[in-house]
mmCIF file of C-alpha atoms in Angstrom:
data_model
loop_
_atom_site.group_PDB
_atom_site.id
_atom_site.type_symbol
_atom_site.label_atom_id
_atom_site.label_comp_id
_atom_site.label_asym_id
_atom_site.label_seq_id
_atom_site.Cartn_x
_atom_site.Cartn_y
_atom_site.Cartn_z
ATOM 1 C CA UNK A 101 76.942 -179.024 -37.584
ATOM 2 C CA UNK A 102 76.465 -176.960 -40.710
ATOM 3 C CA UNK A 103 79.258 -174.713 -41.954
ATOM 4 C CA UNK A 104 78.383 -171.516 -43.843
ATOM 5 C CA UNK A 105 81.403 -169.779 -45.371
ATOM 6 C CA UNK A 106 80.765 -166.107 -45.987
ATOM 7 C CA UNK A 107 78.145 -166.443 -43.268
ATOM 8 C CA UNK A 108 78.489 -162.843 -42.104
ATOM 9 C CA UNK A 109 77.963 -161.561 -45.637
ATOM 10 C CA UNK A 110 74.775 -160.691 -47.453
ATOM 11 C CA UNK A 111 73.385 -164.017 -48.659
ATOM 12 C CA UNK A 112 75.261 -165.984 -46.006
ATOM 13 C CA UNK A 113 73.746 -164.139 -43.052
ATOM 14 C CA UNK A 114 70.274 -164.609 -44.506
ATOM 15 C CA UNK A 115 70.972 -168.350 -44.804
ATOM 16 C CA UNK A 116 72.132 -168.414 -41.180
ATOM 17 C CA UNK A 117 68.943 -166.606 -40.150
ATOM 18 C CA UNK A 118 66.806 -169.181 -41.955
ATOM 19 C CA UNK A 119 68.700 -172.053 -40.306
ATOM 20 C CA UNK A 120 68.207 -170.465 -36.878
ATOM 21 C CA UNK A 121 64.520 -169.907 -37.625
ATOM 22 C CA UNK A 122 64.267 -173.607 -38.510
ATOM 23 C CA UNK A 123 65.588 -174.471 -35.053
ATOM 24 C CA UNK A 124 69.260 -175.023 -35.856
ATOM 25 C CA UNK A 125 71.777 -173.446 -33.501
ATOM 26 C CA UNK A 126 74.603 -175.791 -34.598
ATOM 27 C CA UNK A 127 75.668 -173.376 -37.334
ATOM 28 C CA UNK A 128 79.302 -172.379 -37.794
ATOM 29 C CA UNK A 129 80.218 -169.248 -39.733
ATOM 30 C CA UNK A 130 83.526 -168.806 -41.511
ATOM 31 C CA UNK A 131 84.134 -165.169 -42.422
ATOM 32 C CA UNK A 132 86.138 -161.998 -41.922
ATOM 33 C CA UNK A 133 84.147 -159.643 -39.673
ATOM 34 C CA UNK A 134 86.469 -156.720 -40.288
ATOM 35 C CA UNK A 135 85.827 -153.213 -39.026
ATOM 36 C CA UNK A 136 82.921 -152.118 -41.231
ATOM 37 C CA UNK A 137 80.140 -153.354 -38.947
ATOM 38 C CA UNK A 138 79.515 -156.601 -40.807
ATOM 39 C CA UNK A 139 79.008 -158.278 -37.410
ATOM 40 C CA UNK A 140 75.580 -156.611 -37.300
ATOM 41 C CA UNK A 141 74.417 -159.078 -39.969
ATOM 42 C CA UNK A 142 74.799 -161.777 -37.300
ATOM 43 C CA UNK A 143 73.837 -159.797 -34.208
ATOM 44 C CA UNK A 144 70.464 -161.565 -33.872
ATOM 45 C CA UNK A 145 71.835 -165.065 -34.517
ATOM 46 C CA UNK A 146 72.892 -168.032 -32.396
ATOM 47 C CA UNK A 147 76.114 -169.663 -33.613
ATOM 48 C CA UNK A 148 78.239 -172.627 -32.620
ATOM 49 C CA UNK A 149 81.464 -170.924 -33.739
ATOM 50 C CA UNK A 150 82.942 -168.171 -35.918
ATOM 51 C CA UNK A 151 86.086 -169.294 -37.739
ATOM 52 C CA UNK A 152 88.524 -166.942 -39.500
ATOM 53 C CA UNK A 153 89.127 -168.090 -43.096
ATOM 54 C CA UNK A 154 92.867 -168.502 -42.482
ATOM 55 C CA UNK A 155 92.095 -171.109 -39.804
ATOM 56 C CA UNK A 156 89.371 -172.983 -41.687
ATOM 57 C CA UNK A 157 91.349 -175.922 -43.038
ATOM 58 C CA UNK A 158 92.859 -176.630 -39.618
ATOM 59 C CA UNK A 159 89.438 -176.257 -38.000
ATOM 60 C CA UNK A 160 87.983 -178.838 -40.390
ATOM 61 C CA UNK A 161 90.416 -181.573 -39.359
ATOM 62 C CA UNK A 162 88.512 -184.393 -37.703
ATOM 63 C CA UNK A 163 85.145 -182.613 -37.979
ATOM 64 C CA UNK A 164 81.813 -184.189 -38.799
ATOM 65 C CA UNK A 165 79.516 -181.868 -40.755
ATOM 66 C CA UNK A 166 76.023 -182.200 -42.223
ATOM 67 C CA UNK A 167 76.972 -179.925 -45.138
ATOM 68 C CA UNK A 168 79.154 -177.042 -46.215
ATOM 69 C CA UNK A 169 77.342 -174.077 -47.754
ATOM 70 C CA UNK A 170 80.215 -172.239 -49.419
ATOM 71 C CA UNK A 171 79.268 -168.617 -50.064
ATOM 72 C CA UNK A 172 82.519 -166.939 -49.029
ATOM 73 C CA UNK A 173 84.283 -165.067 -51.825
ATOM 74 C CA UNK A 174 85.692 -161.779 -52.979
ATOM 75 C CA UNK A 175 82.514 -160.804 -54.788
ATOM 76 C CA UNK A 176 83.336 -157.330 -56.103
ATOM 77 C CA UNK A 177 83.038 -157.335 -59.862
ATOM 78 C CA UNK A 178 85.574 -154.491 -59.857
ATOM 79 C CA UNK A 179 88.275 -156.497 -58.007
ATOM 80 C CA UNK A 180 91.692 -156.300 -59.664
ATOM 81 C CA UNK A 181 94.056 -158.342 -57.444
ATOM 82 C CA UNK A 182 94.152 -161.504 -59.523
ATOM 83 C CA UNK A 183 96.312 -163.511 -57.126
ATOM 84 C CA UNK A 184 94.092 -162.737 -54.138
ATOM 85 C CA UNK A 185 90.855 -163.419 -56.018
ATOM 86 C CA UNK A 186 92.075 -166.758 -57.379
ATOM 87 C CA UNK A 187 93.422 -167.849 -53.987
ATOM 88 C CA UNK A 188 90.149 -166.900 -52.277
ATOM 89 C CA UNK A 189 87.550 -167.818 -54.870
ATOM 90 C CA UNK A 190 89.151 -170.733 -56.704
ATOM 91 C CA UNK A 191 91.882 -172.440 -54.714
ATOM 92 C CA UNK A 192 90.032 -172.412 -51.373
ATOM 93 C CA UNK A 193 86.928 -173.727 -53.150
ATOM 94 C CA UNK A 194 89.010 -176.583 -54.569
ATOM 95 C CA UNK A 195 90.302 -177.465 -51.109
ATOM 96 C CA UNK A 196 86.777 -177.509 -49.696
ATOM 97 C CA UNK A 197 85.556 -179.630 -52.607
ATOM 98 C CA UNK A 198 88.337 -182.126 -51.908
ATOM 99 C CA UNK A 199 87.554 -182.133 -48.181
ATOM 100 C CA UNK A 200 83.854 -182.764 -48.814
ATOM 101 C CA UNK A 201 84.730 -185.517 -51.289
ATOM 102 C CA UNK A 202 87.057 -187.254 -48.837
ATOM 103 C CA UNK A 203 84.680 -186.869 -45.896
ATOM 104 C CA UNK A 204 81.433 -187.557 -47.856
ATOM 105 C CA UNK A 205 79.890 -184.215 -46.909
ATOM 106 C CA UNK A 206 77.366 -182.397 -49.152
ATOM 107 C CA UNK A 207 78.835 -179.285 -50.793
ATOM 108 C CA UNK A 208 76.659 -176.401 -51.961
ATOM 109 C CA UNK A 209 78.567 -173.474 -53.418
ATOM 110 C CA UNK A 210 78.010 -170.062 -54.932
ATOM 111 C CA UNK A 211 78.792 -169.710 -58.597
ATOM 112 C CA UNK A 212 77.561 -166.552 -60.314
ATOM 113 C CA UNK A 213 75.663 -165.202 -63.294
ATOM 114 C CA UNK A 214 78.883 -163.246 -63.914
ATOM 115 C CA UNK A 215 80.206 -166.463 -65.521
ATOM 116 C CA UNK A 216 77.942 -165.708 -68.512
ATOM 117 C CA UNK A 217 79.905 -162.603 -69.458
ATOM 118 C CA UNK A 218 78.017 -160.307 -71.816
ATOM 119 C CA UNK A 219 75.263 -162.881 -72.300
ATOM 120 C CA UNK A 220 76.124 -163.473 -75.961
ATOM 121 C CA UNK A 221 75.921 -167.233 -75.339
ATOM 122 C CA UNK A 222 72.645 -166.878 -73.448
ATOM 123 C CA UNK A 223 71.937 -167.773 -69.833
ATOM 124 C CA UNK A 224 71.453 -171.524 -70.076
ATOM 125 C CA UNK A 225 72.830 -173.360 -67.025
ATOM 126 C CA UNK A 226 74.048 -176.293 -69.101
ATOM 127 C CA UNK A 227 76.835 -177.716 -66.925
ATOM 128 C CA UNK A 228 78.518 -179.766 -69.632
ATOM 129 C CA UNK A 229 82.149 -178.979 -70.361
ATOM 130 C CA UNK A 230 81.320 -178.127 -73.967
ATOM 131 C CA UNK A 231 78.705 -175.563 -72.917
ATOM 132 C CA UNK A 232 80.809 -174.044 -70.144
ATOM 133 C CA UNK A 233 83.807 -173.605 -72.417
ATOM 134 C CA UNK A 234 81.782 -171.277 -74.663
ATOM 135 C CA UNK A 235 81.358 -168.746 -71.860
ATOM 136 C CA UNK A 236 83.583 -165.683 -71.596
ATOM 137 C CA UNK A 237 83.332 -163.895 -68.219
ATOM 138 C CA UNK A 238 83.974 -160.160 -68.423
ATOM 139 C CA UNK A 239 85.644 -159.586 -65.054
ATOM 140 C CA UNK A 240 88.070 -161.240 -62.658
ATOM 141 C CA UNK A 241 85.338 -162.246 -60.222
ATOM 142 C CA UNK A 242 83.296 -163.956 -62.939
ATOM 143 C CA UNK A 243 86.393 -165.732 -64.255
ATOM 144 C CA UNK A 244 87.296 -167.080 -60.796
ATOM 145 C CA UNK A 245 83.803 -168.573 -60.436
ATOM 146 C CA UNK A 246 83.955 -169.907 -63.986
ATOM 147 C CA UNK A 247 87.252 -171.693 -63.297
ATOM 148 C CA UNK A 248 85.709 -173.561 -60.383
ATOM 149 C CA UNK A 249 82.595 -174.533 -62.369
ATOM 150 C CA UNK A 250 84.944 -175.924 -65.040
ATOM 151 C CA UNK A 251 86.913 -177.899 -62.473
ATOM 152 C CA UNK A 252 83.740 -179.485 -61.085
ATOM 153 C CA UNK A 253 82.386 -180.220 -64.565
ATOM 154 C CA UNK A 254 85.709 -181.835 -65.516
ATOM 155 C CA UNK A 255 85.423 -184.224 -62.563
ATOM 156 C CA UNK A 256 81.839 -185.058 -63.522
ATOM 157 C CA UNK A 257 82.846 -185.711 -67.140
ATOM 158 C CA UNK A 258 85.683 -188.021 -66.079
ATOM 159 C CA UNK A 259 83.514 -189.888 -63.606
ATOM 160 C CA UNK A 260 85.781 -188.895 -60.746
ATOM 161 C CA UNK A 261 84.666 -189.033 -57.139
ATOM 162 C CA UNK A 262 82.701 -186.054 -55.847
ATOM 163 C CA UNK A 263 80.847 -185.236 -52.627
ATOM 164 C CA UNK A 264 77.591 -187.194 -52.110
ATOM 165 C CA UNK A 265 75.798 -183.993 -53.093
ATOM 166 C CA UNK A 266 77.304 -181.062 -54.943
ATOM 167 C CA UNK A 267 75.458 -178.020 -56.250
ATOM 168 C CA UNK A 268 76.706 -174.808 -57.823
ATOM 169 C CA UNK A 269 74.313 -171.855 -57.774
ATOM 170 C CA UNK A 270 74.538 -169.097 -60.370
ATOM 171 C CA UNK A 271 72.993 -166.177 -58.525
ATOM 172 C CA UNK A 272 71.573 -163.353 -60.605
ATOM 173 C CA UNK A 273 70.869 -159.856 -59.169
ATOM 174 C CA UNK A 274 70.134 -160.605 -55.530
ATOM 175 C CA UNK A 275 68.842 -157.848 -53.252
ATOM 176 C CA UNK A 276 67.489 -157.675 -49.723
ATOM 177 C CA UNK A 277 68.342 -157.080 -46.060
ATOM 178 C CA UNK A 278 71.936 -157.268 -44.766
ATOM 179 C CA UNK A 279 73.558 -156.056 -47.986
ATOM 180 C CA UNK A 280 74.501 -152.708 -46.425
ATOM 181 C CA UNK A 281 78.215 -153.461 -45.939
ATOM 182 C CA UNK A 282 78.722 -154.023 -49.677
ATOM 183 C CA UNK A 283 79.268 -150.375 -50.580
ATOM 184 C CA UNK A 284 79.138 -149.877 -54.345
ATOM 185 C CA UNK A 285 78.145 -153.544 -54.748
ATOM 186 C CA UNK A 286 74.844 -152.977 -52.909
ATOM 187 C CA UNK A 287 71.702 -153.144 -54.987
ATOM 188 C CA UNK A 288 70.727 -149.840 -56.551
ATOM 189 C CA UNK A 289 67.587 -149.918 -54.381
ATOM 190 C CA UNK A 290 69.608 -150.018 -51.153
ATOM 191 C CA UNK A 291 72.023 -147.358 -52.421
ATOM 192 C CA UNK A 292 69.279 -144.968 -53.459
ATOM 193 C CA UNK A 293 66.638 -145.653 -50.814
ATOM 194 C CA UNK A 294 67.430 -142.714 -48.531
ATOM 195 C CA UNK A 295 67.196 -140.378 -51.532
ATOM 196 C CA UNK A 296 63.888 -141.923 -52.554
ATOM 197 C CA UNK A 297 62.452 -141.534 -49.064
ATOM 198 C CA UNK A 298 63.689 -137.946 -48.759
ATOM 199 C CA UNK A 299 62.196 -136.958 -52.121
ATOM 200 C CA UNK A 300 65.570 -136.208 -53.635
ATOM 201 C CA UNK A 301 66.195 -136.800 -57.328
ATOM 202 C CA UNK A 302 67.256 -140.364 -58.122
ATOM 203 C CA UNK A 303 69.557 -140.874 -61.086
ATOM 204 C CA UNK A 304 69.478 -143.805 -63.471
ATOM 205 C CA UNK A 305 71.574 -144.347 -66.568
ATOM 206 C CA UNK A 306 70.442 -143.210 -69.960
ATOM 207 C CA UNK A 307 70.437 -145.872 -72.627
ATOM 208 C CA UNK A 308 73.210 -145.753 -75.213
ATOM 209 C CA UNK A 309 71.759 -148.550 -77.283
ATOM 210 C CA UNK A 310 69.197 -148.062 -80.025
ATOM 211 C CA UNK A 311 65.779 -149.498 -79.278
ATOM 212 C CA UNK A 312 66.232 -149.461 -75.487
ATOM 213 C CA UNK A 313 64.693 -146.605 -73.502
ATOM 214 C CA UNK A 314 66.459 -144.738 -70.713
ATOM 215 C CA UNK A 315 66.248 -146.759 -67.507
ATOM 216 C CA UNK A 316 65.034 -149.816 -69.387
ATOM 217 C CA UNK A 317 68.262 -151.769 -68.977
ATOM 218 C CA UNK A 318 67.044 -155.052 -67.504
ATOM 219 C CA UNK A 319 68.236 -157.500 -64.877
ATOM 220 C CA UNK A 320 66.886 -160.653 -63.318
ATOM 221 C CA UNK A 321 66.308 -159.186 -59.849
ATOM 222 C CA UNK A 322 65.738 -161.863 -57.209
ATOM 223 C CA UNK A 323 64.862 -161.284 -53.555
ATOM 224 C CA UNK A 324 67.273 -162.851 -51.094
ATOM 225 C CA UNK A 325 64.461 -164.814 -49.398
ATOM 226 C CA UNK A 326 63.958 -166.717 -52.658
ATOM 227 C CA UNK A 327 67.676 -167.490 -52.862
ATOM 228 C CA UNK A 328 67.646 -168.778 -49.291
ATOM 229 C CA UNK A 329 64.679 -171.036 -50.054
ATOM 230 C CA UNK A 330 66.615 -172.640 -52.907
ATOM 231 C CA UNK A 331 69.651 -173.219 -50.663
ATOM 232 C CA UNK A 332 67.665 -174.685 -47.766
ATOM 233 C CA UNK A 333 65.728 -176.881 -50.218
ATOM 234 C CA UNK A 334 69.011 -178.274 -51.491
ATOM 235 C CA UNK A 335 70.210 -178.958 -47.935
ATOM 236 C CA UNK A 336 66.964 -180.873 -47.356
ATOM 237 C CA UNK A 337 67.165 -182.674 -50.725
ATOM 238 C CA UNK A 338 70.564 -184.402 -50.829
ATOM 239 C CA UNK A 339 69.621 -186.406 -53.935
ATOM 240 C CA UNK A 340 69.920 -183.282 -56.124
ATOM 241 C CA UNK A 341 73.274 -182.298 -57.613
ATOM 242 C CA UNK A 342 74.203 -180.001 -60.498
ATOM 243 C CA UNK A 343 74.811 -176.405 -61.496
ATOM 244 C CA UNK A 344 71.671 -174.288 -61.422
ATOM 245 C CA UNK A 345 70.669 -170.727 -62.219
ATOM 246 C CA UNK A 346 69.051 -168.941 -59.293
ATOM 247 C CA UNK A 347 66.956 -166.128 -60.697
ATOM 248 C CA UNK A 348 63.281 -165.470 -61.267
ATOM 249 C CA UNK A 349 63.438 -166.133 -65.005
ATOM 250 C CA UNK A 350 61.922 -162.701 -65.651
ATOM 251 C CA UNK A 351 64.037 -159.649 -66.479
ATOM 252 C CA UNK A 352 62.798 -156.308 -65.137
ATOM 253 C CA UNK A 353 64.123 -152.801 -65.680
ATOM 254 C CA UNK A 354 65.946 -150.555 -63.249
ATOM 255 C CA UNK A 355 63.079 -148.121 -63.750
ATOM 256 C CA UNK A 356 60.631 -150.837 -62.636
ATOM 257 C CA UNK A 357 62.722 -151.361 -59.506
ATOM 258 C CA UNK A 358 62.685 -147.675 -58.608
ATOM 259 C CA UNK A 359 58.987 -147.275 -59.352
ATOM 260 C CA UNK A 360 58.252 -150.236 -57.071
ATOM 261 C CA UNK A 361 60.131 -148.483 -54.267
ATOM 262 C CA UNK A 362 58.178 -145.261 -54.746
ATOM 263 C CA UNK A 363 54.953 -147.277 -54.756
ATOM 264 C CA UNK A 364 55.956 -149.066 -51.545
ATOM 265 C CA UNK A 365 56.380 -145.658 -49.883
ATOM 266 C CA UNK A 366 53.283 -144.177 -51.508
ATOM 267 C CA UNK A 367 55.339 -141.315 -52.917
ATOM 268 C CA UNK A 368 55.654 -139.659 -56.308
ATOM 269 C CA UNK A 369 58.531 -140.807 -58.557
ATOM 270 C CA UNK A 370 61.392 -138.347 -59.013
ATOM 271 C CA UNK A 371 63.835 -139.890 -61.505
ATOM 272 C CA UNK A 372 66.301 -138.318 -63.898
ATOM 273 C CA UNK A 373 68.489 -140.028 -66.467
ATOM 274 C CA UNK A 374 72.192 -139.300 -66.759
ATOM 275 C CA UNK A 375 74.855 -140.353 -69.245
ATOM 276 C CA UNK A 376 76.567 -143.636 -68.534
ATOM 277 C CA UNK A 377 80.311 -143.132 -67.909
ATOM 278 C CA UNK A 378 82.359 -143.700 -71.046
ATOM 279 C CA UNK A 379 84.567 -146.148 -69.141
ATOM 280 C CA UNK A 380 81.808 -148.733 -68.728
ATOM 281 C CA UNK A 381 79.716 -148.252 -71.868
ATOM 282 C CA UNK A 382 81.571 -150.911 -73.799
ATOM 283 C CA UNK A 383 81.121 -153.596 -71.147
ATOM 284 C CA UNK A 384 77.735 -152.675 -69.690
ATOM 285 C CA UNK A 385 75.129 -155.443 -69.713
ATOM 286 C CA UNK A 386 71.742 -154.319 -70.973
ATOM 287 C CA UNK A 387 69.945 -157.589 -70.257
ATOM 288 C CA UNK A 388 70.223 -160.604 -67.982
ATOM 289 C CA UNK A 389 67.552 -163.251 -67.502
ATOM 290 C CA UNK A 390 68.056 -166.670 -65.997
ATOM 291 C CA UNK A 391 66.718 -169.869 -67.450
ATOM 292 C CA UNK A 392 65.277 -171.830 -64.540
ATOM 293 C CA UNK A 393 64.036 -175.004 -66.249
ATOM 294 C CA UNK A 394 66.814 -177.148 -64.785
ATOM 295 C CA UNK A 395 66.085 -175.995 -61.230
ATOM 296 C CA UNK A 396 62.404 -176.752 -61.688
ATOM 297 C CA UNK A 397 63.257 -180.023 -63.386
ATOM 298 C CA UNK A 398 65.295 -181.011 -60.336
ATOM 299 C CA UNK A 399 62.140 -180.671 -58.250
ATOM 300 C CA UNK A 400 62.260 -177.133 -56.882
ATOM 301 C CA UNK A 401 58.763 -175.658 -56.702
ATOM 302 C CA UNK A 402 59.219 -172.883 -54.139
ATOM 303 C CA UNK A 403 58.354 -170.153 -56.646
ATOM 304 C CA UNK A 404 59.769 -166.642 -56.814
ATOM 305 C CA UNK A 405 58.537 -163.362 -55.387
ATOM 306 C CA UNK A 406 57.414 -160.722 -57.890
ATOM 307 C CA UNK A 407 59.573 -157.615 -58.068
ATOM 308 C CA UNK A 408 56.810 -155.415 -56.640
ATOM 309 C CA UNK A 409 56.114 -157.756 -53.706
ATOM 310 C CA UNK A 410 59.826 -158.193 -53.002
ATOM 311 C CA UNK A 411 60.470 -154.448 -52.966
ATOM 312 C CA UNK A 412 57.441 -153.908 -50.738
ATOM 313 C CA UNK A 413 58.719 -156.534 -48.275
ATOM 314 C CA UNK A 414 62.236 -155.083 -48.296
ATOM 315 C CA UNK A 415 61.118 -151.485 -47.886
ATOM 316 C CA UNK A 416 58.419 -152.131 -45.292
ATOM 317 C CA UNK A 417 60.285 -154.762 -43.326
ATOM 318 C CA UNK A 418 63.806 -153.345 -43.369
ATOM 319 C CA UNK A 419 64.808 -150.236 -45.338
ATOM 320 C CA UNK A 420 62.100 -147.985 -43.907
ATOM 321 C CA UNK A 421 62.733 -149.047 -40.311
ATOM 322 C CA UNK A 422 65.263 -147.831 -37.705
ATOM 323 C CA UNK A 423 66.743 -151.367 -37.587
ATOM 324 C CA UNK A 424 67.393 -152.508 -41.137
ATOM 325 C CA UNK A 425 69.014 -155.812 -40.247
ATOM 326 C CA UNK A 426 67.518 -159.285 -40.368
#
């Protein structure tokens, strides 16, 4: 069996869909389904089991697994409960790492581009302890992911035993189907799509930095299908271990993203720019762009979808349909 933690979430449910599409029904999901309709992300899937996170460690006793794909986390960058975030994102990850080490099971886990903080040290996925220690995450979520990367890197540096395959994935700005339960953490495209389709004014932030135009704040937007291809490639390539950026390597603006959505609908852009709230101006990132040389160097050649093609696929295949779920 394959275990996908966070399997009812955004990226996790897309991974489960890809595994089902590849003919695997022996997929176990560990997640909280809650009361916000997150179950709909899995409504079209065949599963071997759904395990509540509180029962996971007991469930694992005596199990034989092909791999653990560990995507479960408190992923809100605005989270403030430090004890809960560390218990969920760091300590549980450590227990799973130890289990995979003891039971010789491949372990693929979600790190985050949030570990890079404001980007002052760049976006190089150098997994050495010296390089990691230069990073300064800006929020609790990023710090929790950073702590786990450090713990793994420490074991590598000391030559300690690890799972037969281990891979940490620093996701950049992922968007695509099944992100609808994420509320304010949804992509701006998903949040604004109904306004775009209805012809209502769409607001983007003005720039408060000299030399950068309004709406030209840039992110490395990556379509979830591309992320899933990287994960399934790793599952199929157990010889590859390391910490890797998962982004396109090309930063695009929020304005580009919105214009691509208007183009996908064949409608006229209707965008206005509003002041960024004072509370976030000091910590707002104006630019993120992954370096993907290490991923390519490890043998990945699946390519990445252009922003325009990704938005077209998302809009036409999901957002502009009565059933938006994969």
